[in-house]
Coordinates of C-alpha atoms in Angstrom, one line a residue:
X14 CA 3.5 5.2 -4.3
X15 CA 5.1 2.9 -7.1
X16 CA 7.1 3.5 -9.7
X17 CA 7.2 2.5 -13.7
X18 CA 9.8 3.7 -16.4
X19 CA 9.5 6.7 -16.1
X20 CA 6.5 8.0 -14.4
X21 CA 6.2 7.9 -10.5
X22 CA 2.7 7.2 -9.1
X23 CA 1.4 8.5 -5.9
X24 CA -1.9 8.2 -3.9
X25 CA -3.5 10.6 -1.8
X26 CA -6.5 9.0 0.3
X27 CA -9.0 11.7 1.2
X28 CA -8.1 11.7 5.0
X29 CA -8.8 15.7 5.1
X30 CA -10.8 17.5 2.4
X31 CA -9.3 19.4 0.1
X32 CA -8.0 16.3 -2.4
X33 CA -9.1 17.3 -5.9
X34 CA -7.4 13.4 -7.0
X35 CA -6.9 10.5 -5.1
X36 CA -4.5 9.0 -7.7
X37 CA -1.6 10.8 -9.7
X38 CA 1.9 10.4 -11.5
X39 CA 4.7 12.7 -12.1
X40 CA 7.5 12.3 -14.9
X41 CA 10.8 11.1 -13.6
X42 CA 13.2 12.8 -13.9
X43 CA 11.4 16.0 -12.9
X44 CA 13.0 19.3 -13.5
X45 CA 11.1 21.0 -10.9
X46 CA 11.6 20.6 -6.7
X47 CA 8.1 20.5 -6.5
X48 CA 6.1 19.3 -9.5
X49 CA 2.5 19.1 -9.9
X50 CA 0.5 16.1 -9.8
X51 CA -1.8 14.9 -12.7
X52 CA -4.6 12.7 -11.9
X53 CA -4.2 9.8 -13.2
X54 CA -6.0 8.4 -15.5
X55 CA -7.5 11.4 -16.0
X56 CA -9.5 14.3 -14.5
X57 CA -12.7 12.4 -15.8
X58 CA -11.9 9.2 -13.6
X59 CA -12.0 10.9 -10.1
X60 CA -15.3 11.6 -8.2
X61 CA -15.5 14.2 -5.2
X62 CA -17.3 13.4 -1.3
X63 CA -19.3 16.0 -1.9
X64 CA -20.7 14.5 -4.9
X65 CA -19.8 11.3 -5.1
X66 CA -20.2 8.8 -8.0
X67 CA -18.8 5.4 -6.9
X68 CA -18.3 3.9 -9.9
X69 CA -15.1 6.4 -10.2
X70 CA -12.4 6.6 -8.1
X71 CA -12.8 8.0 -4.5
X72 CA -10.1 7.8 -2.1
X73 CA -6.9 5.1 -2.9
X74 CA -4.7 4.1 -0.5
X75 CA -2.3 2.1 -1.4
X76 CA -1.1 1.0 -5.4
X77 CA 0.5 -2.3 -6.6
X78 CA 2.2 -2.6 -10.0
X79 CA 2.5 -6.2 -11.3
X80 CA 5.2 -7.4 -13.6
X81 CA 2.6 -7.3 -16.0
X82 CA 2.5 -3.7 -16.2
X83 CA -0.8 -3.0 -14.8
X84 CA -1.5 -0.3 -12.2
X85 CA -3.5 -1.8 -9.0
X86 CA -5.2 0.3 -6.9
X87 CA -6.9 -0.2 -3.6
X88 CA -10.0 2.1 -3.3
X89 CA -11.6 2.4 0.1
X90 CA -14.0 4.5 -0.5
X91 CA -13.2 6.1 3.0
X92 CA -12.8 10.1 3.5
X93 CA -12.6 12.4 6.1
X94 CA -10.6 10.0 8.9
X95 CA -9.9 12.9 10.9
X96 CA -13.1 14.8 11.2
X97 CA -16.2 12.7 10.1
X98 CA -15.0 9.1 9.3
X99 CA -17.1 8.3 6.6
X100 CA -17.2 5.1 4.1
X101 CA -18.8 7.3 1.0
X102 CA -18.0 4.4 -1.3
X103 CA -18.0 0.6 -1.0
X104 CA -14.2 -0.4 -1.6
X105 CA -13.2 -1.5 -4.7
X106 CA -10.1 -3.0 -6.4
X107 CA -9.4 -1.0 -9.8
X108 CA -6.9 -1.9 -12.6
X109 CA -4.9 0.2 -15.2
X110 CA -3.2 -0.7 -18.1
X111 CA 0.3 1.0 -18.2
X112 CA 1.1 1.0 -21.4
X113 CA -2.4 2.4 -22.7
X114 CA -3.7 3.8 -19.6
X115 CA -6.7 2.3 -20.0
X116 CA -8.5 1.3 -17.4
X117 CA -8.7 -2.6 -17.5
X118 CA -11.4 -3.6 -14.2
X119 CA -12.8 -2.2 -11.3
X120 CA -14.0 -4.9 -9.3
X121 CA -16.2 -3.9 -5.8
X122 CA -15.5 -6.0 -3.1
X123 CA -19.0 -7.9 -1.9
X124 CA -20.2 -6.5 1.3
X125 CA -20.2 -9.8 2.8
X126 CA -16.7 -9.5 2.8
X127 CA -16.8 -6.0 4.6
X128 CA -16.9 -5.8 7.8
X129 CA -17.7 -2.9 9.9
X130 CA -15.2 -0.3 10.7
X131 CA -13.1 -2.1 8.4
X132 CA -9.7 -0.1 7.5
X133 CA -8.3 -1.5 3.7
X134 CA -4.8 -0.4 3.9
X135 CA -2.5 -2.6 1.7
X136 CA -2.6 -4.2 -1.7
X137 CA -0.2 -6.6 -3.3
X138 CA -0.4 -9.0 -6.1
X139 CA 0.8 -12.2 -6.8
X140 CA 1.3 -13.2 -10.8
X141 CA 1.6 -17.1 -10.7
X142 CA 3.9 -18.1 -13.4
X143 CA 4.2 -15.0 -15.4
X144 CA 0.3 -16.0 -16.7
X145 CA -1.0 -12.7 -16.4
X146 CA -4.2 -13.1 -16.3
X147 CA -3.8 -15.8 -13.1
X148 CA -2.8 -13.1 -10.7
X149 CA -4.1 -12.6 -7.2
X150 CA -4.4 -9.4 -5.3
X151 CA -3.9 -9.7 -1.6
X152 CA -5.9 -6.7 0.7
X153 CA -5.4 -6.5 4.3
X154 CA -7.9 -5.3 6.6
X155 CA -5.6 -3.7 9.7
X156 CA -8.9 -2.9 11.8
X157 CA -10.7 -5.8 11.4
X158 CA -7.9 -8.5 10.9
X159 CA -8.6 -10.1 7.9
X160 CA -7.2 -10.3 4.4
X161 CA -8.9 -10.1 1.1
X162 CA -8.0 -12.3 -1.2
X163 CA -9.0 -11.7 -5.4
X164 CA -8.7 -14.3 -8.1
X165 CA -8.5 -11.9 -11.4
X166 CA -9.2 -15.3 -13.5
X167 CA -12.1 -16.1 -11.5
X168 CA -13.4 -12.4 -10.7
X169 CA -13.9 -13.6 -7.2
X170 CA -12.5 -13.1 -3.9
X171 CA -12.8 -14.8 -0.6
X172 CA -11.9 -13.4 3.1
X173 CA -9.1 -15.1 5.1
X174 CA -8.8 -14.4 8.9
X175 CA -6.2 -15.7 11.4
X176 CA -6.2 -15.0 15.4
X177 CA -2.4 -13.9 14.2
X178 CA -3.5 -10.9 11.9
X179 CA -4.6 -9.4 15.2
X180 CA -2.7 -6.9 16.7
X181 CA 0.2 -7.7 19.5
X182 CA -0.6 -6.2 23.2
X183 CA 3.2 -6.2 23.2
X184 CA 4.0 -3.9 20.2
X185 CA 1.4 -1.5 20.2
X186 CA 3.4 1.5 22.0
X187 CA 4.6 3.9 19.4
X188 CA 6.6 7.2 19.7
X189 CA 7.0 9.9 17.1
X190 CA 10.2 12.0 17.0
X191 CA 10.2 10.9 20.8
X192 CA 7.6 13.7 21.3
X193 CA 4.1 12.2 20.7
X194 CA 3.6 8.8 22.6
X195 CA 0.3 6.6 21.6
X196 CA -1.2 3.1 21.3
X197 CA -2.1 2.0 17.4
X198 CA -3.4 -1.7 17.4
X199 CA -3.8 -2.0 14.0
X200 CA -4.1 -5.8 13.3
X201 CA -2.5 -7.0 9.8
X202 CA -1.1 -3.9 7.9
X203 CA 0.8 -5.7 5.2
X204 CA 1.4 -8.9 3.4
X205 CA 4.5 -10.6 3.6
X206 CA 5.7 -12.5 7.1
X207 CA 8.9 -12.3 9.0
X208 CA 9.5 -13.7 12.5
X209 CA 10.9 -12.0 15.1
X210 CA 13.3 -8.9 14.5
X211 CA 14.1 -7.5 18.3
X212 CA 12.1 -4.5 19.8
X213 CA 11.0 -1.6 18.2
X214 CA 10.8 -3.6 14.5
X215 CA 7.2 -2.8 13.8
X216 CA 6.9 -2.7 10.0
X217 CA 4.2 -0.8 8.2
X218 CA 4.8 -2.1 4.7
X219 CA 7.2 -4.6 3.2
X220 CA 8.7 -5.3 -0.5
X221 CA 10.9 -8.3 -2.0
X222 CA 13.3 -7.2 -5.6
X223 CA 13.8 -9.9 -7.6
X224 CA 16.8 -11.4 -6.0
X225 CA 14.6 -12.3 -2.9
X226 CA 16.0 -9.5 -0.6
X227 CA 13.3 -8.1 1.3
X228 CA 13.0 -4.7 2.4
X229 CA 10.3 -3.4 4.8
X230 CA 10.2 0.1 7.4
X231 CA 10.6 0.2 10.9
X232 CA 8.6 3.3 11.7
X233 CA 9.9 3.4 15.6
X234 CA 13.3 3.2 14.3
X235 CA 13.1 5.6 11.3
X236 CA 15.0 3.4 9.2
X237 CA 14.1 0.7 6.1
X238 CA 15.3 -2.8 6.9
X239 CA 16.1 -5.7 5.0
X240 CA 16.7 -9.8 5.2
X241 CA 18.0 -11.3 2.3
X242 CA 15.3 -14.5 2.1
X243 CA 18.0 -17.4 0.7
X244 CA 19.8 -16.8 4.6
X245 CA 18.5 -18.2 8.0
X246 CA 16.0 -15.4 9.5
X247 CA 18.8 -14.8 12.0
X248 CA 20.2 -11.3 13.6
X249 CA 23.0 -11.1 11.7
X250 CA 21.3 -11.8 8.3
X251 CA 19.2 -8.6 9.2
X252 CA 20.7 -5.4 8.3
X253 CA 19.6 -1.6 8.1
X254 CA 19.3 -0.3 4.6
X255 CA 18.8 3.6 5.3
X256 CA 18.3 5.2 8.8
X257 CA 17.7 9.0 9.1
X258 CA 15.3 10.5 12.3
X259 CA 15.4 14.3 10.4
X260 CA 14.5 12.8 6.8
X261 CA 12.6 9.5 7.6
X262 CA 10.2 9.8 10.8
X263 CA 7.6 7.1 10.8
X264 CA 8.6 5.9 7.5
X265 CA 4.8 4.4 6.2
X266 CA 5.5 3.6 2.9
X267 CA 7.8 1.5 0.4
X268 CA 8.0 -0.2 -3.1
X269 CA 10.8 -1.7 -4.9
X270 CA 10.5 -1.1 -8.4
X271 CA 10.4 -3.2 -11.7
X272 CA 13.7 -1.9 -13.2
X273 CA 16.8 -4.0 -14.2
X274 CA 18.6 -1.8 -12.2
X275 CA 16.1 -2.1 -9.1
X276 CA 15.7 0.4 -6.6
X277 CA 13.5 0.9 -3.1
X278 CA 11.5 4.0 -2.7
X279 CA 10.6 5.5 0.1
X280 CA 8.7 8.7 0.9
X281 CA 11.0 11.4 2.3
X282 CA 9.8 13.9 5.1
X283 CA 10.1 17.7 4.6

């Protein structure tokens, strides 16, 4: 999810069938507990598994918006993860316009660049020096531990790995609600790097506002850390922003939003 003015975006990858849209918004406020989601752009942008038309969007994961106000989306192509794993699509990066809603680029990945069994999960992107159209989108590959990298200027991208995007023997037991026990060894899972935080800190997605604080989930803890990034990475510069194991199990999710007033948004569990 990622919020703009006054609309909330939210993805829902096609892990079970069922999914008429992969990417929608709500208006914020909303006057309704539970309101329904429009696909976003539109009804006409979304192809189905059973049907599929890749050059529309499949199954997004994860969303980015840039101070630029443009929508990035992360299209893996991927449905079904549950059943019949099945890559229907090739993954592709797409772009919105915000303001319009116009759809600005959809740029497939080369399938060099794709490895097999490869899980896209996050997408973030860099704007170097508020030149808009020299921004850089940032993808990371948790099941085959590598990171995408796309130039928007040059309409390229390249694949970076590292022996450290791969996943830590040492922090790969996980509980849920202390009920379901389990290994996950996803390798890199998001972008931005912070050393050591005691046991238990595995993050699943991290955000910085514009004061450089960085916030990030720890889903064994159920809570939403943060380390302000002008002080030492030290224990008592880390600090827990929200903790709540009824409202906030496995927290997978985060964004910190473009507003003057900024605020971090996390999903909440029913």
């Amino acid at each position: 999810m990622d919020a703009w003015k006054n609309r909330l975006f939210i993805s829902i990858p096609r892990w079970t069938v069922g999914n008429p849209a992969s990417l929608t918004s709500i208006d914020l406020p909303s006057r309704d507990m539970s309101p329904l989601l429009r696909p976003y752009p539109n009804w006409e942008s979304h192809t189905t598994p059973t049907n599929p038309d890749c050059r529309k969007i499949m199954s997004v994961f994860r969303i980015h918006i840039d101070p630029c106000g443009r929508l990035w989306a992360l299209d893996a192509g991927l449905v079904n993860t549950t059943t019949n794993f099945n890559h229907v699509c090739p993954p592709k990066i797409l772009i919105f316009d915000l303001e319009t809603d116009q759809h600005i680029l959809t740029y497939r990945i080369p399938d060099v660049q794709v490895k097999e069994d490869n899980l896209l999960t996050s997408i973030f992107v860099d704007v170097h020096n508020g030149k808009c159209d020299d921004a850089h989108a940032y993808v990371a590959d948790a099941w085959r531990n590598g990171l995408l990298v796309f130039s928007l200027r040059k309409r390229q991208s390249w694949r970076v790995t590292h022996h450290f995007m791969m996943p830590d023997p040492h922090a790969c037991e996980h509980n849920f609600n202390n009920e379901i026990y389990f290994q996950w060894t996803d390798g890199i899972f998001t972008v931005a790097l912070v050393g050591y935080r005691g046991p238990n800190s595995q993050s699943s997605i991290s955000a910085i506002d514009r004061d450089g604080v960085l916030f990030y989930t720890l889903i064994d803890q159920d809570a939403v850390g943060c380390w302000d990034t002008n002080k030492p990475l030290l224990p008592n510069n880390i600090h827990h922003v929200d903790q709540s194991h009824m409202f906030m199990p496995f927290p997978i999710d985060l964004k910190v939003d473009k507003e003057t007033d900024q605020g971090v948004w996390t999903p909440k569990q029913p």
